[in-house]
Amino acid sequence: MMATAALSSVHKAVVVVTSALLNAGVLVVALVAVTIFYAYPYRAWTLPFRNLQGPPPTSFVYGSFLTHGLSPMGMAFKPWLAKYGATLRYRSLLGTWTIVTVDPVVVGYIFNNTRQFHRQPMFNAFVERLCGKGVLCVEDADHRRQRRAVSSAFSAFNIRGMAPVLWEKSYELASVFGNLVGKGEDKNTTGTIDVHKYIQRATLDMIGLAGFNYDFESLSGNNNPMSTALFSSVRLLQTPSWIRIFSVLFPSLLDVPSKFKTMVTYTRRLLHAAGRQLVAGRKKELEAENIQVRKRTQLGMDAVSLLVKANMASDLRDDHRLSDDEVLGQIGALLLAGNETSATALAWASWHLAHRPDIQDKLRADLNSVDNDRPDVERLQGLGYLDQFVHELLRFDSPVHRVQRHCVEDTVVPLSIPVKGRDGKMMDSIRISKGSEISVAVNEINRSTAIWGPDAEEFNPERFSKAGIPLANVPSVWGNLTSFGAGPHNCLGYRFALMEIKIVLVRNFKFELDPADPVVERRVRSFTTRPVVAGRESEGIQMPVVLRAIKGD
């Protein structure tokens, strides 16, 4: 009897547990089914811009996100735009949808209405974790206040004062190239090198000195902990992983314990430790002289010194001042924005010069027309072919291939280029809902035949000397190019970048093709477009070209 009762109790317990597990399983299945239904068919049916056409998704989970994210630049957006029109949609991660556009009116609306369109949340989250709350990652009133303070440091007048350190590092780069190529009695001495590696070191040193009077000594081979950590963080961000991919939707994933999070935290600690010393030093310099700081008080010409000076000015409104933490946030932002993009542009400059000896000869002749080894900004701006070359470089190979925006409130945007909807009718506006993602296709705008003529896919600096070019205007802060953006979030250091690129284009080396003839592809890595050798992707970012030292320049 007792055995029977025990067995009965066990049986009842098994039944209860089994029933509970079945109920839990049913609940889990139901939750998964509801989630899938909401993420896919329901979201697609209720999408305000569902009438826009677009490519079919290539993956249930990723949609078409990986199609353009891991492809060579131009391999996804260009055929989509040709097939579906100037504004389209594609399914992205977990059933979300992204709008892609090259319509200049839509682009202008998005760039100028920063109250409705913020930067991508993942971008802001990453920059804040890496650098602190600087101008690169804040929005609305905080962005307006910070940008007002930081932009003064990059005025046309202040940029002129930064030129000497750029020349200093430019000639140091030339010396490094000379040592790599080798010296000899022969007029032409050659060598194949990865120019991107050394250009990146030079631009890091330049932004360090011009940004906050700090020499990383990267060109000298110094492994500075701060720069090493910064590059490691960016490199990890560029490495595809589930955290990196899905943080686009869920930025809090950046806080999941990982090698990436550890490196980002370490980098920020180094940046802020160095930054506190730099800022405190600038303040002491002013306080030691016991002067009443006004906006025209003389101090160092680096950006942080200028920012500290402006922030301490007695005639500055209190609601315009930045906190010490906000000032610290600008240091990492300067490094992040001021190094990666310029190095990428200059690497592609070497590629174009190697492939087009005729362009290189014209550029060298223009540079050799200056009898001063360190011409001032005005003289550089007067070099016509140099200016055309830089225009074409940033048109053809914009370091930033697209600009991503996140809609924070429902709105209706007019189209200047109507597109045919899925219902067969022409659309002259689109409704964009809160939470939607929009990609401004910078590369495709910069290479549009409707703007730059039938040879838009060719590298031709002389197009900028042709009457009637560009054929149409686009939202821009410089050169009718979207490369620097437009509106309140445009690149505030664009004048610095232009001067840096022009100064680094040294005239005592000739670029030639690598005899191995590697295929260099434009790959999207984090937020910039980088050179990667096809078949050697594991070697990372590189630009192999032959340098030939030319004596007598």
Coordinates of C-alpha atoms in Angstrom, one line a residue:
M1 CA 0.0 0.0 0.0
M2 CA 2.7 2.4 1.0
A3 CA 4.6 1.6 -2.2
T4 CA 1.5 2.2 -4.3
A5 CA 0.9 5.5 -2.6
A6 CA 4.5 6.6 -3.2
L7 CA 4.2 5.7 -6.9
S8 CA 1.0 7.6 -7.1
S9 CA 2.6 10.7 -5.5
V10 CA 5.5 10.4 -7.9
H11 CA 3.1 10.1 -10.8
K12 CA 1.2 13.1 -9.8
A13 CA 4.4 15.1 -9.4
V14 CA 5.6 14.1 -12.9
V15 CA 2.2 15.0 -14.3
V16 CA 2.3 18.4 -12.6
V17 CA 5.9 19.1 -13.7
T18 CA 5.2 17.9 -17.2
S19 CA 2.0 20.0 -17.4
A20 CA 4.0 23.1 -16.2
L21 CA 6.7 22.5 -18.7
L22 CA 4.2 22.0 -21.5
N23 CA 2.4 25.2 -20.4
A24 CA 5.8 27.0 -20.3
G25 CA 6.7 25.6 -23.7
V26 CA 3.4 26.7 -25.1
L27 CA 3.9 30.2 -23.6
V28 CA 7.4 30.4 -25.0
V29 CA 6.2 29.3 -28.5
A30 CA 3.3 31.8 -28.2
L31 CA 5.7 34.6 -27.3
V32 CA 8.0 33.8 -30.1
A33 CA 5.1 33.6 -32.6
V34 CA 3.7 37.0 -31.4
T35 CA 7.2 38.5 -31.6
I36 CA 7.8 37.2 -35.1
F37 CA 4.3 38.3 -36.2
Y38 CA 4.9 41.8 -34.8
A39 CA 8.5 42.1 -36.2
Y40 CA 7.7 40.9 -39.7
P41 CA 4.1 40.9 -41.2
Y42 CA 2.5 43.3 -38.8
R43 CA 5.4 45.8 -39.0
A44 CA 5.4 45.5 -42.8
W45 CA 1.6 46.0 -43.0
T46 CA 1.6 49.1 -40.8
L47 CA 4.7 50.7 -42.2
P48 CA 3.8 54.4 -43.2
F49 CA 6.2 54.2 -46.2
R50 CA 5.2 50.6 -47.2
N51 CA 4.4 51.9 -50.7
L52 CA 8.1 52.5 -51.4
Q53 CA 9.7 49.9 -53.5
G54 CA 12.9 48.1 -52.6
P55 CA 14.9 44.9 -52.9
P56 CA 13.7 41.6 -51.5
P57 CA 15.5 40.6 -48.3
T58 CA 18.3 38.1 -48.6
S59 CA 18.0 36.8 -45.0
F60 CA 15.1 36.3 -42.6
V61 CA 17.1 37.6 -39.6
Y62 CA 19.4 40.2 -41.3
G63 CA 17.2 41.3 -44.2
S64 CA 19.5 43.0 -46.6
F65 CA 21.6 44.6 -43.9
L66 CA 24.7 42.4 -44.6
T67 CA 24.2 42.8 -48.4
H68 CA 25.4 46.4 -48.3
G69 CA 27.2 46.3 -45.0
L70 CA 29.8 43.7 -46.0
S71 CA 30.0 44.4 -49.7
P72 CA 32.4 46.7 -51.6
M73 CA 31.1 50.2 -51.7
G74 CA 28.6 50.8 -54.4
M75 CA 27.7 47.1 -54.8
A76 CA 24.4 47.4 -53.1
F77 CA 22.9 50.9 -53.1
K78 CA 23.8 51.7 -56.7
P79 CA 21.8 48.9 -58.4
W80 CA 19.0 49.4 -56.0
L81 CA 18.7 53.1 -56.8
A82 CA 18.9 52.4 -60.5
K83 CA 16.0 49.9 -60.3
Y84 CA 13.7 51.4 -57.7
G85 CA 14.4 55.2 -58.0
A86 CA 15.9 58.0 -55.9
T87 CA 14.2 56.9 -52.7
L88 CA 13.6 53.3 -51.7
R89 CA 13.3 51.0 -48.7
Y90 CA 14.9 47.8 -47.7
R91 CA 14.3 45.3 -44.8
S92 CA 17.1 45.4 -42.3
L93 CA 17.7 43.6 -39.0
L94 CA 14.8 41.6 -37.3
G95 CA 12.1 43.0 -39.6
T96 CA 13.0 46.7 -39.3
W97 CA 13.0 48.9 -42.3
T98 CA 15.5 51.5 -43.6
I99 CA 14.9 54.2 -46.2
V100 CA 17.7 55.0 -48.7
T101 CA 17.7 58.3 -50.6
V102 CA 19.7 60.4 -53.0
D103 CA 16.8 62.9 -53.4
P104 CA 18.4 66.4 -52.7
V105 CA 15.2 67.8 -51.1
V106 CA 14.9 64.8 -48.8
V107 CA 18.6 65.0 -48.0
G108 CA 18.3 68.7 -47.2
Y109 CA 15.2 68.1 -45.1
I110 CA 16.9 65.4 -43.0
F111 CA 20.2 67.4 -42.6
N112 CA 18.4 70.6 -41.6
N113 CA 15.7 69.2 -39.3
T114 CA 17.9 67.9 -36.5
R115 CA 15.0 68.1 -34.0
Q116 CA 13.2 65.3 -36.0
F117 CA 16.3 63.4 -37.2
H118 CA 19.0 62.5 -34.8
R119 CA 22.2 60.5 -35.4
Q120 CA 21.9 56.7 -35.2
P121 CA 21.5 55.7 -31.5
M122 CA 24.2 53.1 -31.8
F123 CA 26.7 55.7 -33.1
N124 CA 25.9 58.1 -30.3
A125 CA 26.1 55.3 -27.7
F126 CA 29.5 54.1 -29.0
V127 CA 31.0 57.6 -29.1
E128 CA 29.7 58.5 -25.7
R129 CA 31.2 55.3 -24.2
L130 CA 34.5 55.9 -26.0
C131 CA 34.9 59.6 -25.7
G132 CA 32.3 61.0 -23.3
K133 CA 29.5 63.4 -24.0
G134 CA 31.1 65.5 -26.7
V135 CA 29.7 67.3 -29.7
L136 CA 29.8 64.1 -31.8
C137 CA 27.2 62.3 -29.8
V138 CA 24.8 64.8 -28.2
E139 CA 21.6 66.1 -29.7
D140 CA 19.2 69.1 -29.7
A141 CA 20.0 71.9 -27.1
D142 CA 23.2 70.2 -25.8
H143 CA 24.5 69.8 -29.4
R144 CA 23.7 73.5 -30.2
R145 CA 25.6 74.7 -27.1
Q146 CA 28.6 72.4 -27.6
R147 CA 28.8 73.1 -31.3
R148 CA 28.7 76.8 -30.7
A149 CA 31.7 76.5 -28.4
V150 CA 33.8 74.0 -30.5
S151 CA 33.1 75.5 -33.9
S152 CA 34.9 78.7 -32.9
A153 CA 38.1 76.8 -32.5
F154 CA 37.8 75.7 -36.2
S155 CA 37.1 79.1 -37.7
A156 CA 38.9 80.1 -40.8
F157 CA 41.1 82.5 -38.8
N158 CA 42.1 79.8 -36.2
I159 CA 42.8 77.2 -38.9
R160 CA 45.6 79.4 -40.2
G161 CA 47.3 79.3 -36.9
M162 CA 47.3 75.5 -37.0
A163 CA 49.2 75.3 -40.3
P164 CA 52.7 75.3 -38.9
V165 CA 52.2 72.0 -37.0
L166 CA 50.7 70.4 -40.2
W167 CA 53.8 71.4 -42.2
E168 CA 56.1 70.1 -39.5
K169 CA 54.4 66.7 -39.6
S170 CA 54.1 66.7 -43.3
Y171 CA 57.8 67.0 -43.7
E172 CA 58.4 64.3 -41.1
L173 CA 56.1 62.0 -43.1
A174 CA 58.2 62.8 -46.2
S175 CA 61.3 61.9 -44.2
V176 CA 59.8 58.6 -43.1
F177 CA 58.9 57.8 -46.7
G178 CA 62.4 58.7 -47.8
N179 CA 63.9 56.3 -45.2
L180 CA 61.6 53.5 -46.3
V181 CA 62.3 53.9 -49.9
G182 CA 66.1 54.3 -49.3
K183 CA 68.7 56.7 -50.4
G184 CA 71.2 56.4 -53.2
E185 CA 73.1 58.1 -56.0
D186 CA 70.5 56.9 -58.5
K187 CA 68.0 59.5 -59.4
N188 CA 65.0 57.2 -58.9
T189 CA 64.8 54.9 -55.9
T190 CA 61.7 52.8 -55.4
G191 CA 59.9 50.7 -52.8
T192 CA 56.4 49.3 -52.3
I193 CA 54.9 50.3 -49.0
D194 CA 51.6 50.5 -47.3
V195 CA 51.1 54.3 -47.4
H196 CA 47.9 54.1 -45.4
K197 CA 49.8 53.0 -42.3
Y198 CA 52.2 55.9 -42.3
I199 CA 49.6 58.5 -43.4
Q200 CA 47.4 57.4 -40.5
R201 CA 50.3 57.9 -38.1
A202 CA 50.9 61.4 -39.6
T203 CA 47.3 62.5 -39.3
L204 CA 47.1 61.2 -35.7
D205 CA 50.1 63.3 -34.8
M206 CA 48.6 66.3 -36.6
I207 CA 45.2 66.2 -34.9
G208 CA 47.0 65.6 -31.6
L209 CA 49.1 68.8 -32.0
A210 CA 46.5 70.9 -33.7
G211 CA 43.7 69.5 -31.5
F212 CA 45.2 69.8 -28.0
N213 CA 48.9 70.4 -28.3
Y214 CA 49.9 66.8 -27.7
D215 CA 52.4 65.0 -29.8
F216 CA 51.7 61.2 -30.1
E217 CA 55.0 60.8 -31.9
S218 CA 53.3 58.1 -33.9
L219 CA 55.5 58.8 -36.9
S220 CA 58.6 58.2 -34.8
G221 CA 57.3 54.7 -34.0
N222 CA 56.2 55.6 -30.5
N223 CA 53.5 53.1 -29.3
N224 CA 51.5 55.7 -27.3
P225 CA 49.0 53.8 -25.0
M226 CA 46.2 56.3 -25.8
S227 CA 46.4 56.1 -29.6
T228 CA 47.0 52.3 -29.4
A229 CA 43.8 51.9 -27.3
L230 CA 41.8 54.2 -29.6
F231 CA 42.8 52.3 -32.7
S232 CA 42.1 49.0 -31.0
S233 CA 38.6 50.1 -30.0
V234 CA 37.8 51.3 -33.5
R235 CA 39.3 48.1 -35.0
L236 CA 37.1 45.9 -32.8
L237 CA 34.1 48.0 -33.8
Q238 CA 35.0 47.2 -37.4
T239 CA 35.1 43.4 -36.7
P240 CA 31.7 41.8 -37.5
S241 CA 30.1 40.2 -34.5
W242 CA 26.6 39.7 -33.2
I243 CA 27.1 42.4 -30.6
R244 CA 28.4 44.9 -33.2
I245 CA 25.6 44.0 -35.7
F246 CA 22.6 44.0 -33.3
S247 CA 23.8 47.0 -31.3
V248 CA 22.4 48.9 -34.3
L249 CA 18.9 48.0 -32.9
F250 CA 19.9 47.7 -29.2
P251 CA 22.7 50.1 -28.3
S252 CA 22.7 48.7 -24.7
L253 CA 24.4 45.6 -26.1
L254 CA 27.6 47.6 -26.2
D255 CA 27.6 47.2 -22.4
V256 CA 27.6 43.4 -22.6
P257 CA 30.9 42.2 -21.0
S258 CA 33.3 41.5 -23.9
K259 CA 36.8 42.3 -25.2
F260 CA 35.2 45.3 -27.0
K261 CA 33.6 46.8 -23.9
T262 CA 36.8 46.3 -21.9
M263 CA 38.9 48.1 -24.6
V264 CA 36.4 50.9 -24.9
T265 CA 36.3 51.5 -21.2
Y266 CA 40.1 51.4 -21.0
T267 CA 40.4 53.9 -23.9
R268 CA 38.0 56.3 -22.3
R269 CA 39.9 56.2 -19.0
L270 CA 43.2 57.0 -20.8
L271 CA 41.6 59.8 -22.9
H272 CA 40.1 61.4 -19.9
A273 CA 43.2 61.1 -17.7
A274 CA 45.3 62.8 -20.3
G275 CA 42.5 65.3 -21.0
R276 CA 42.2 66.4 -17.4
Q277 CA 45.9 67.2 -17.3
L278 CA 45.7 69.1 -20.6
V279 CA 42.7 71.1 -19.6
A280 CA 44.0 71.9 -16.1
G281 CA 47.3 73.0 -17.7
R282 CA 45.6 75.4 -20.0
K283 CA 43.5 76.9 -17.1
K284 CA 46.6 77.4 -15.0
E285 CA 48.4 79.2 -17.9
L286 CA 45.6 81.7 -17.9
E287 CA 45.2 82.0 -14.1
A288 CA 48.9 82.3 -13.6
E289 CA 48.9 85.5 -15.6
N290 CA 46.1 86.8 -13.5
I291 CA 44.3 88.2 -16.5
Q292 CA 40.6 88.7 -17.2
V293 CA 40.0 86.2 -20.0
R294 CA 38.1 87.6 -22.9
K295 CA 37.5 86.0 -26.3
R296 CA 40.6 87.6 -27.8
T297 CA 43.0 86.6 -25.0
Q298 CA 46.1 85.0 -26.5
L299 CA 46.8 81.4 -25.7
G300 CA 47.9 78.3 -27.7
M301 CA 46.4 77.8 -31.2
D302 CA 45.3 74.2 -30.6
A303 CA 41.6 73.6 -30.6
V304 CA 41.4 72.6 -26.9
S305 CA 43.3 75.7 -25.8
L306 CA 41.0 77.9 -27.9
L307 CA 38.0 76.1 -26.4
V308 CA 39.3 76.5 -22.8
K309 CA 39.9 80.2 -23.5
A310 CA 36.5 80.8 -25.0
N311 CA 34.9 78.8 -22.2
M312 CA 36.6 80.9 -19.5
A313 CA 35.8 84.2 -21.1
S314 CA 34.2 86.6 -18.7
D315 CA 31.9 87.9 -21.4
L316 CA 30.5 84.4 -22.2
R317 CA 26.9 83.7 -21.1
D318 CA 26.7 81.1 -18.4
D319 CA 24.2 79.0 -20.3
H320 CA 26.8 78.8 -23.2
R321 CA 29.6 77.4 -21.0
L322 CA 30.7 73.8 -21.2
S323 CA 31.3 71.7 -18.1
D324 CA 34.8 70.2 -17.6
D325 CA 33.4 66.7 -18.6
E326 CA 32.0 68.2 -21.8
V327 CA 35.4 69.8 -22.6
L328 CA 37.0 66.3 -22.0
G329 CA 34.4 64.8 -24.4
Q330 CA 35.7 66.9 -27.2
I331 CA 39.2 65.4 -27.1
G332 CA 38.2 61.9 -28.0
A333 CA 35.8 63.4 -30.6
L334 CA 38.6 65.3 -32.2
L335 CA 40.7 62.1 -32.4
L336 CA 37.9 60.0 -33.7
A337 CA 36.7 62.4 -36.4
G338 CA 40.0 64.1 -37.2
N339 CA 42.2 61.1 -37.9
E340 CA 40.3 58.3 -39.6
T341 CA 38.6 60.3 -42.3
S342 CA 41.7 62.3 -43.4
A343 CA 43.9 59.3 -43.5
T344 CA 41.4 57.4 -45.6
A345 CA 41.1 60.3 -48.1
L346 CA 44.9 60.6 -48.4
A347 CA 45.4 56.9 -48.9
W348 CA 42.9 57.0 -51.9
A349 CA 44.8 60.1 -53.2
S350 CA 47.9 58.0 -53.5
W351 CA 45.9 55.3 -55.3
H352 CA 44.6 57.7 -57.9
L353 CA 48.0 59.3 -58.4
A354 CA 49.5 55.9 -59.0
H355 CA 46.8 55.0 -61.5
R356 CA 46.9 58.3 -63.3
P357 CA 50.4 59.5 -64.1
D358 CA 49.0 62.3 -66.2
I359 CA 47.1 63.7 -63.2
Q360 CA 50.1 63.3 -61.0
D361 CA 52.3 65.3 -63.4
K362 CA 49.8 68.1 -63.5
L363 CA 49.5 68.1 -59.7
R364 CA 53.3 68.2 -59.2
A365 CA 53.6 71.0 -61.7
D366 CA 51.0 73.0 -59.7
L367 CA 52.8 72.3 -56.4
N368 CA 56.2 73.2 -57.9
S369 CA 54.9 76.6 -59.0
V370 CA 55.2 77.6 -55.3
D371 CA 58.7 78.7 -54.4
N372 CA 58.0 78.6 -50.7
D373 CA 58.5 75.3 -48.9
R374 CA 55.7 76.1 -46.5
P375 CA 53.2 78.3 -48.3
D376 CA 50.4 79.9 -46.2
V377 CA 46.8 78.9 -46.5
E378 CA 46.0 81.7 -49.0
R379 CA 48.7 80.5 -51.3
L380 CA 47.6 76.9 -51.1
Q381 CA 44.0 78.0 -51.9
G382 CA 45.3 79.7 -55.0
L383 CA 46.7 76.5 -56.5
G384 CA 44.0 75.8 -59.0
Y385 CA 44.8 72.2 -59.9
L386 CA 45.5 71.2 -56.3
D387 CA 42.0 72.5 -55.4
Q388 CA 40.4 70.6 -58.3
F389 CA 42.2 67.4 -57.3
V390 CA 41.0 67.6 -53.7
H391 CA 37.5 68.4 -54.8
E392 CA 37.5 65.3 -57.1
L393 CA 39.1 63.2 -54.4
L394 CA 36.4 63.9 -51.9
R395 CA 33.7 63.5 -54.5
F396 CA 34.9 60.2 -55.9
D397 CA 36.2 58.7 -52.6
S398 CA 34.3 60.3 -49.7
P399 CA 35.7 58.8 -46.5
V400 CA 32.1 58.6 -45.2
H401 CA 30.0 56.6 -47.7
R402 CA 26.6 57.2 -46.1
V403 CA 25.0 59.3 -43.4
Q404 CA 22.6 57.5 -41.1
R405 CA 19.8 59.3 -39.4
H406 CA 17.1 58.1 -36.9
C407 CA 13.7 59.7 -37.0
V408 CA 12.5 60.7 -33.5
E409 CA 9.0 62.0 -34.4
D410 CA 6.5 61.3 -37.2
T411 CA 6.8 63.6 -40.2
V412 CA 6.1 63.9 -43.9
V413 CA 8.9 64.7 -46.3
P414 CA 8.4 66.0 -49.9
L415 CA 10.2 64.3 -52.8
S416 CA 11.8 66.4 -55.6
I417 CA 12.3 63.2 -57.6
P418 CA 9.0 61.3 -57.6
V419 CA 9.2 57.5 -57.5
K420 CA 6.8 54.8 -58.5
G421 CA 5.2 53.1 -55.6
R422 CA 4.4 49.5 -55.2
D423 CA 0.8 50.3 -56.2
G424 CA 2.1 51.6 -59.6
K425 CA 1.3 55.3 -58.7
M426 CA 3.9 58.1 -58.5
M427 CA 4.8 59.3 -55.0
D428 CA 5.7 62.9 -54.4
S429 CA 6.1 62.6 -50.6
I430 CA 6.8 60.0 -47.9
R431 CA 5.5 59.6 -44.4
I432 CA 8.3 58.6 -42.0
S433 CA 7.4 57.2 -38.6
K434 CA 9.2 57.7 -35.3
G435 CA 11.9 55.0 -35.0
S436 CA 12.6 54.7 -38.7
E437 CA 16.2 54.7 -40.1
I438 CA 17.2 56.8 -43.1
S439 CA 20.4 56.4 -45.1
V440 CA 21.7 59.3 -47.1
A441 CA 23.7 57.6 -49.9
V442 CA 26.7 59.9 -50.0
N443 CA 28.7 57.9 -52.4
E444 CA 25.9 57.6 -54.9
I445 CA 25.0 61.3 -54.7
N446 CA 28.7 62.2 -55.2
R447 CA 28.8 60.0 -58.3
S448 CA 25.4 60.9 -59.8
T449 CA 25.4 61.6 -63.5
A450 CA 22.5 64.0 -63.0
I451 CA 24.9 66.1 -60.9
W452 CA 28.3 65.5 -62.3
G453 CA 27.7 64.6 -65.9
P454 CA 28.0 61.3 -67.9
D455 CA 31.6 60.7 -66.7
A456 CA 30.7 60.8 -63.0
E457 CA 32.2 57.3 -62.5
E458 CA 35.6 58.5 -63.7
F459 CA 38.2 60.3 -61.7
N460 CA 38.6 63.6 -63.4
P461 CA 39.8 66.7 -61.4
E462 CA 39.3 69.0 -64.4
R463 CA 35.5 68.6 -64.2
F464 CA 35.7 71.4 -61.7
S465 CA 37.0 73.8 -64.3
K466 CA 34.1 73.0 -66.7
A467 CA 31.3 75.6 -67.1
G468 CA 27.9 74.3 -66.0
I469 CA 29.3 71.7 -63.6
P470 CA 27.7 70.7 -61.3
L471 CA 24.5 70.2 -63.2
A472 CA 22.4 70.4 -60.0
N473 CA 22.9 71.6 -56.5
V474 CA 22.8 69.3 -53.4
P475 CA 22.8 70.1 -49.7
S476 CA 26.4 70.8 -48.8
V477 CA 28.8 72.8 -46.6
W478 CA 31.6 72.8 -49.2
G479 CA 32.0 72.1 -52.9
N480 CA 28.5 70.9 -53.7
L481 CA 29.5 67.6 -52.0
T482 CA 27.7 65.7 -49.3
S483 CA 31.0 64.4 -48.1
F484 CA 31.0 66.8 -45.1
G485 CA 27.3 66.7 -44.6
A486 CA 25.2 69.9 -44.3
G487 CA 23.0 71.6 -41.8
P488 CA 23.6 71.8 -38.0
H489 CA 25.4 68.5 -37.9
N490 CA 27.9 69.2 -40.7
C491 CA 31.5 68.4 -40.2
L492 CA 32.8 71.3 -38.1
G493 CA 36.4 70.5 -38.9
Y494 CA 36.1 70.5 -42.7
R495 CA 38.4 73.5 -43.1
F496 CA 41.0 71.7 -41.1
A497 CA 40.6 68.5 -43.1
L498 CA 41.0 70.4 -46.4
M499 CA 44.1 72.1 -45.3
E500 CA 45.6 68.9 -43.9
I501 CA 45.0 67.0 -47.2
K502 CA 46.6 69.7 -49.3
I503 CA 49.6 70.0 -47.0
V504 CA 50.2 66.3 -46.9
L505 CA 50.2 65.9 -50.7
V506 CA 54.0 66.0 -50.7
R507 CA 55.8 66.8 -54.0
N508 CA 59.1 65.0 -53.7
F509 CA 57.7 61.5 -54.3
K510 CA 56.1 59.9 -57.3
F511 CA 53.4 57.3 -56.7
E512 CA 53.4 54.2 -59.0
L513 CA 51.4 51.0 -59.2
D514 CA 52.5 48.0 -57.2
P515 CA 54.0 45.4 -59.7
A516 CA 51.9 42.7 -58.0
D517 CA 48.8 44.7 -59.2
P518 CA 46.6 44.0 -56.1
V519 CA 42.9 44.7 -56.4
V520 CA 42.1 47.4 -53.8
E521 CA 38.5 47.4 -52.8
R522 CA 36.5 50.1 -51.0
R523 CA 35.1 48.3 -47.9
V524 CA 32.9 49.8 -45.3
R525 CA 34.5 49.6 -41.9
S526 CA 32.5 51.1 -39.0
F527 CA 31.7 54.6 -40.1
T528 CA 34.3 55.1 -42.9
T529 CA 35.2 53.5 -46.3
R530 CA 38.6 51.9 -46.1
P531 CA 41.0 50.3 -48.6
V532 CA 41.3 46.5 -48.4
V533 CA 43.2 44.2 -50.8
A534 CA 40.9 41.6 -52.3
G535 CA 41.9 38.1 -51.2
R536 CA 43.9 39.5 -48.3
E537 CA 41.1 40.9 -46.2
S538 CA 42.6 39.2 -43.1
E539 CA 45.6 41.6 -43.4
G540 CA 43.3 44.5 -42.6
I541 CA 43.3 48.0 -44.0
Q542 CA 46.2 48.8 -46.4
M543 CA 47.1 50.8 -49.5
P544 CA 50.2 49.2 -51.2
V545 CA 51.8 51.5 -53.8
V546 CA 55.3 52.1 -55.1
L547 CA 57.0 55.3 -54.0
R548 CA 59.8 56.7 -56.2
A549 CA 61.9 59.4 -54.7
I550 CA 62.5 62.3 -57.1
K551 CA 65.4 64.5 -56.5
G552 CA 65.4 68.1 -57.5
D553 CA 61.8 69.0 -56.4

